[in-house]
Tab-separated table of C-alpha atoms and ligand atoms in Angstrom:
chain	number	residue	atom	x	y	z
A	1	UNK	CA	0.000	0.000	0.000
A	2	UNK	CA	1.147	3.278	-1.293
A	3	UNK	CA	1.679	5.651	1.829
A	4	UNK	CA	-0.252	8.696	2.065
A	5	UNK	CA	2.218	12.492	1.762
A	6	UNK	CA	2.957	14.593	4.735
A	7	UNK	CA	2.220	18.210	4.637
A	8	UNK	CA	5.177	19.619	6.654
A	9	UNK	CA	4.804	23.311	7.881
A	10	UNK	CA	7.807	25.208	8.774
A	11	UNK	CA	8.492	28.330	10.188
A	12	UNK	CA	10.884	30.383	12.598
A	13	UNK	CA	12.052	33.729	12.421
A	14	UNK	CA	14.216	35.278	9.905
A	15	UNK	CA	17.893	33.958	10.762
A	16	UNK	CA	16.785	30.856	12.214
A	17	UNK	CA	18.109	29.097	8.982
A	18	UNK	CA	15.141	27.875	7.745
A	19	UNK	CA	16.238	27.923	4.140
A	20	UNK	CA	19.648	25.994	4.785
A	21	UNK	CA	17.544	23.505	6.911
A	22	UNK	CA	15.263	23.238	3.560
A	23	UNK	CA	18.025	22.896	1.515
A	24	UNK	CA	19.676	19.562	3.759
A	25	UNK	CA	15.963	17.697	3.628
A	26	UNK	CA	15.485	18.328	0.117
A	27	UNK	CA	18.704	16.728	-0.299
A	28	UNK	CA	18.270	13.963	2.092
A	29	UNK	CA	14.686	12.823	1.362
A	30	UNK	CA	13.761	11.995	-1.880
A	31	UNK	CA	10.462	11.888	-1.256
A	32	UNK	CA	10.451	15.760	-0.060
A	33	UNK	CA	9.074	18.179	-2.345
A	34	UNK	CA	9.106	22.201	-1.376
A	35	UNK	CA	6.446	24.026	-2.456
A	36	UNK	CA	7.220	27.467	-4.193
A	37	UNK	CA	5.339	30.503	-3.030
A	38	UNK	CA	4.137	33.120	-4.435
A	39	UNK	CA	5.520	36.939	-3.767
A	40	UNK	CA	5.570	40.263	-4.033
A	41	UNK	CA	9.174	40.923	-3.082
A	42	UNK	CA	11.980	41.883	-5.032
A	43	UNK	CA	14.135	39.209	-5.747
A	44	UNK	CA	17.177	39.169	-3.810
A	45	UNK	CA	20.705	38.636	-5.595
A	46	UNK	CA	21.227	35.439	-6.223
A	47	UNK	CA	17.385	34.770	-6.117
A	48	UNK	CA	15.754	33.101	-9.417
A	49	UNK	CA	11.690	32.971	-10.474
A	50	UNK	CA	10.232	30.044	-10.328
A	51	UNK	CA	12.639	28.517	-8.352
A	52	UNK	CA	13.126	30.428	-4.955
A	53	UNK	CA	9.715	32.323	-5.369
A	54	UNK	CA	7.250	33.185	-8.220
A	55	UNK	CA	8.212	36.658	-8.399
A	56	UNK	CA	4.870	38.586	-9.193
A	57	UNK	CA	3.224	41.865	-9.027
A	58	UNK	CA	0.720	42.853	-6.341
A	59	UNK	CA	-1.940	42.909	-9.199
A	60	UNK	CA	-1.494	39.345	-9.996
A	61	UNK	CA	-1.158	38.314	-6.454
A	62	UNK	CA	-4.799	40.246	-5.815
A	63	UNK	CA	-6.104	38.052	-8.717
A	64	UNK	CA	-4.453	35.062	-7.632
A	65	UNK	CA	-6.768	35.540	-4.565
A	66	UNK	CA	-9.930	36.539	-6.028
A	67	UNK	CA	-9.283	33.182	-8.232
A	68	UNK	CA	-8.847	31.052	-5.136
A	69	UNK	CA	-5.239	30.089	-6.412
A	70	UNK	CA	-3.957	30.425	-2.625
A	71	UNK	CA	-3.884	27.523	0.184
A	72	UNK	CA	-3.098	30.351	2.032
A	73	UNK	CA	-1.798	33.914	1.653
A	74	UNK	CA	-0.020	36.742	4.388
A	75	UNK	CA	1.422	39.799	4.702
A	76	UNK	CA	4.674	39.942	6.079
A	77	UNK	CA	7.450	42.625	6.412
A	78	UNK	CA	5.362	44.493	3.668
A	79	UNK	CA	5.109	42.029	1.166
A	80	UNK	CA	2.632	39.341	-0.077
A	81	UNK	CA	3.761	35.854	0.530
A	82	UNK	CA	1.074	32.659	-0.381
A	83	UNK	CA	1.440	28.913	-1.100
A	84	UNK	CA	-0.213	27.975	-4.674
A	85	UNK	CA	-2.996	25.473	-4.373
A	86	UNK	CA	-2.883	23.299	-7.347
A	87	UNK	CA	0.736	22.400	-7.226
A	88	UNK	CA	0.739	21.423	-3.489
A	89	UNK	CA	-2.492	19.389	-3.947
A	90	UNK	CA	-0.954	17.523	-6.871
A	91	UNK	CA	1.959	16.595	-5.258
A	92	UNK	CA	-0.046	15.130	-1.816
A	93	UNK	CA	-2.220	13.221	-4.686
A	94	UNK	CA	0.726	11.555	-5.646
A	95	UNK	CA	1.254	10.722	-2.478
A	96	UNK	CA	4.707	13.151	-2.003
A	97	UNK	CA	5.983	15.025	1.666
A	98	UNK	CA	5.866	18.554	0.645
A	99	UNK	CA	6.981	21.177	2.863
A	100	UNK	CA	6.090	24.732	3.360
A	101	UNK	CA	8.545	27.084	4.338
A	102	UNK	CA	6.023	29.417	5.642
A	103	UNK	CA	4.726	32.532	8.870
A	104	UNK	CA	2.688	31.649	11.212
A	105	UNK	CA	-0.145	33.557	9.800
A	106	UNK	CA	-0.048	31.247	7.035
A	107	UNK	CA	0.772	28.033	8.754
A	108	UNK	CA	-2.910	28.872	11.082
A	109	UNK	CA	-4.512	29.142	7.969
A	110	UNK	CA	-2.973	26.092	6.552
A	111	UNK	CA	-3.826	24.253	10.184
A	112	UNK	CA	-7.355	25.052	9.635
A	113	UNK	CA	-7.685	23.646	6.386
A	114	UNK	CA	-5.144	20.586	6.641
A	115	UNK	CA	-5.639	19.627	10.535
A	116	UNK	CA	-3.107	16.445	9.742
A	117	UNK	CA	-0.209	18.821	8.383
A	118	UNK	CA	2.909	18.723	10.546
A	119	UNK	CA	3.829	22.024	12.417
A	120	UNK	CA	7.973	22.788	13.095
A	121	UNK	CA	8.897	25.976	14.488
A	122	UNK	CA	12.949	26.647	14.107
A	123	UNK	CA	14.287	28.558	16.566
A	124	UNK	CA	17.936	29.657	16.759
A	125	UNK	CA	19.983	28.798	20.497
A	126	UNK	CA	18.762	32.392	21.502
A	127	UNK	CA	17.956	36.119	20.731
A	128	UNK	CA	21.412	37.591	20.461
A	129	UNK	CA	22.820	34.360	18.458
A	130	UNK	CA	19.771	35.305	15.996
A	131	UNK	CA	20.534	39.162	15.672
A	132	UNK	CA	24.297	38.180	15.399
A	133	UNK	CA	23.170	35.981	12.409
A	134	UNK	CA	20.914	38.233	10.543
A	135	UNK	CA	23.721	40.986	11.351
A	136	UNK	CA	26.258	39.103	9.624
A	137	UNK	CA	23.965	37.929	6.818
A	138	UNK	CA	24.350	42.074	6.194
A	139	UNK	CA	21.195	42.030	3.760
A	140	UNK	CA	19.259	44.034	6.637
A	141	UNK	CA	19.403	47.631	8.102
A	142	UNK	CA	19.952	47.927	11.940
A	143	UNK	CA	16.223	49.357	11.951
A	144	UNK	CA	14.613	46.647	10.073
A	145	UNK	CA	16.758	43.658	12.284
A	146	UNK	CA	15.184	45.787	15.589
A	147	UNK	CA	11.756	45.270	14.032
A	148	UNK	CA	12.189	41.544	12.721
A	149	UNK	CA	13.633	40.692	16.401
A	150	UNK	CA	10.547	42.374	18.028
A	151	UNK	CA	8.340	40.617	15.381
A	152	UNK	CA	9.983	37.233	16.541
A	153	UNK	CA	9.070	37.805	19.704
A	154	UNK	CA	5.686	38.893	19.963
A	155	UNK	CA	5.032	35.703	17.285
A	156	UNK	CA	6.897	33.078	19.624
A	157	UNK	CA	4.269	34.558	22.414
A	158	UNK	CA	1.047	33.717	20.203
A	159	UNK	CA	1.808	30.896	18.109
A	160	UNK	CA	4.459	28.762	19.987
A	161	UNK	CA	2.337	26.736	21.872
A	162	UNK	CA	-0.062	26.048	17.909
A	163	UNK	CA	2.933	24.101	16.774
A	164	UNK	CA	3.696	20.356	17.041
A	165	UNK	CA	7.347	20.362	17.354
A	166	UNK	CA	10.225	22.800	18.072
A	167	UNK	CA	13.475	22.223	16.915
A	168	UNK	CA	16.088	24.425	17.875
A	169	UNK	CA	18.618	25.320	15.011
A	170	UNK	CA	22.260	25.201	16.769
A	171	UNK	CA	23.661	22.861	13.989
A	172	UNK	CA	22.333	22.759	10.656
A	173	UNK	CA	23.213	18.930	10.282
A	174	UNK	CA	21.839	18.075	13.381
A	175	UNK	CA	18.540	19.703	13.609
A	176	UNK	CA	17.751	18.930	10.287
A	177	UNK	CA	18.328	15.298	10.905
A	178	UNK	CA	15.563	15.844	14.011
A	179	UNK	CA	13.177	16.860	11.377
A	180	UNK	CA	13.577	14.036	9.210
A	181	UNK	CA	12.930	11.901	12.338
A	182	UNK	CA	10.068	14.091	12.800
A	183	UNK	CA	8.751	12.899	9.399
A	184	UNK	CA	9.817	9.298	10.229
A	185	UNK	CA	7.662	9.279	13.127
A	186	UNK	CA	4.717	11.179	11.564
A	187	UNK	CA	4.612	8.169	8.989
A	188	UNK	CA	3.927	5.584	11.571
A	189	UNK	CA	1.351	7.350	13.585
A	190	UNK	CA	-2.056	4.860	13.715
A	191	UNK	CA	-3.920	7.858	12.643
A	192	UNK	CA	-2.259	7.938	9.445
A	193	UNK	CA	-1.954	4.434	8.484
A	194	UNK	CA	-5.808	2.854	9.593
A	195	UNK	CA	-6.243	1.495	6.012
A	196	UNK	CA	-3.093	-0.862	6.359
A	197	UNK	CA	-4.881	-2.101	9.412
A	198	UNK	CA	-8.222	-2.540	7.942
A	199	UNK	CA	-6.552	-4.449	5.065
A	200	UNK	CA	-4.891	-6.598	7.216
A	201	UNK	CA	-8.062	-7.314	9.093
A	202	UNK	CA	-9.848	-7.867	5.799
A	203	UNK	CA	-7.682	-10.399	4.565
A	204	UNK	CA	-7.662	-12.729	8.048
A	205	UNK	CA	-11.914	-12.644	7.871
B	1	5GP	P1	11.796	36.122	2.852
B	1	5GP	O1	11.298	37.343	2.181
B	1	5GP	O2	12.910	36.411	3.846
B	1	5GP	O3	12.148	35.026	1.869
B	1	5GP	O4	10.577	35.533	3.728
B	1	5GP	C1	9.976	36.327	4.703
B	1	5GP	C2	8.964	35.488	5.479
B	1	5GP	O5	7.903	35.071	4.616
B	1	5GP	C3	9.544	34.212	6.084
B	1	5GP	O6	9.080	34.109	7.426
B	1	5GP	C4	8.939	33.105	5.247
B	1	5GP	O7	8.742	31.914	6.013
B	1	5GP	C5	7.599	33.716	4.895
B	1	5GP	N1	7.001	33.098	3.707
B	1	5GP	C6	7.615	32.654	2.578
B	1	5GP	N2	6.729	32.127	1.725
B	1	5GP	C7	5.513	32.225	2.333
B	1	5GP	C8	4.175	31.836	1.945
B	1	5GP	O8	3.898	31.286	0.897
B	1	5GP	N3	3.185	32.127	2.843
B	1	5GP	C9	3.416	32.741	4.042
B	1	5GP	N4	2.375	32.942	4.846
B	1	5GP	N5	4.652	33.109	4.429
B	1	5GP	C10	5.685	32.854	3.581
């Protein structure tokens, strides 16, 4: 029996190396897919369409809405950020762990909808560990790492407790490998895997 996909939910603050977390499942799980979101940020050097984001304007983002294109959509830091339906529903049908590298605005949303998805907040070892790393990532005014820290904090206060699991990002290699176990573990839950049951039930009647 073919198993059924995991909807994985990530998010953290900015500096909690989500992205280089991303980057070491993708690599290590075949079965991972990441889904691409939608935004209406400039891409950042380095940054390519259709690969980190689907760069688009806020007129096609508004119509992306109003055409129900969105699992879920948020603002953050001033720019539009959503998951596109159809590709993340196409590859769950085909039975595929995607993962969403998304706020917790967005993940709520997507808990509302998906109930079975699996929530991971990132954190980094501390506060002053994160501001050292977004410092150093030098992509960020000292004004806008003050706000993003403050941001982190009043989020950790209202969403913590929504997620499933926290893993806490002191070494890429080694959180990462306690998300794949995550996903390991999440594949054996009852819950998730009644119909083996009932088939092997079936066939001793
Ligand atoms: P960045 O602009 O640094 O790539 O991302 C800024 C924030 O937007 C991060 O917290 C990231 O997780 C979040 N984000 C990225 N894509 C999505 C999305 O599709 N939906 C939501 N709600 N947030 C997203």
């Amino acid at each position: 029996m073919q198993e059924k996909g995991i909807l994985l939910v990530l998010s953290g603050p900015s500096g909690a190396g989500k992205g280089t977390i991303c980057k070491y499942l993708l690599a290590h799980n075949p079965s991972l897919k990441y889904s691409i979101s939608a935004t209406t940020r400039a891409p950042r050097t380095g940054e390519l369409n259709g690969q980190s984001y689907h760069f688009v304007s806020k007129d096609t983002f508004q119509e992306m809405i109003a055409q129900d294109e969105l699992l879920e959509h948020a603002e953050v830091y001033g720019n539009y950020y959503g998951t596109p339906k159809n590709y993340v529903q196409k590859l769950l049908d085909e039975n595929l762990d995607v993962i969403l590298e998304i706020d917790p605005q967005g993940a709520m949303q997507i808990k509302n909808k998906f109930p079975e998805a699996v929530f991971v907040l990132i954190l980094p070892p501390s506060l002053t560990e994160l501001s050292d790393r977004i410092y150093k990532r030098g992509t960020d005014t000292a004004e806008v790492i003050r706000h993003r820290l403050s941001k982190a904090v009043s989020e950790l206060k209202f969403c913590a407790s929504k997620y499933d699991y926290l893993v806490i990002n002191d070494e890429v290699n080694k959180a990462s490998d306690k998300i794949l176990a995550i996903i390991t573990s999440e594949k054996c839950r009852v819950g998730r895997n009644m119909p083996v049951v009932e088939e092997i039930i079936c066939n001793n009647n």
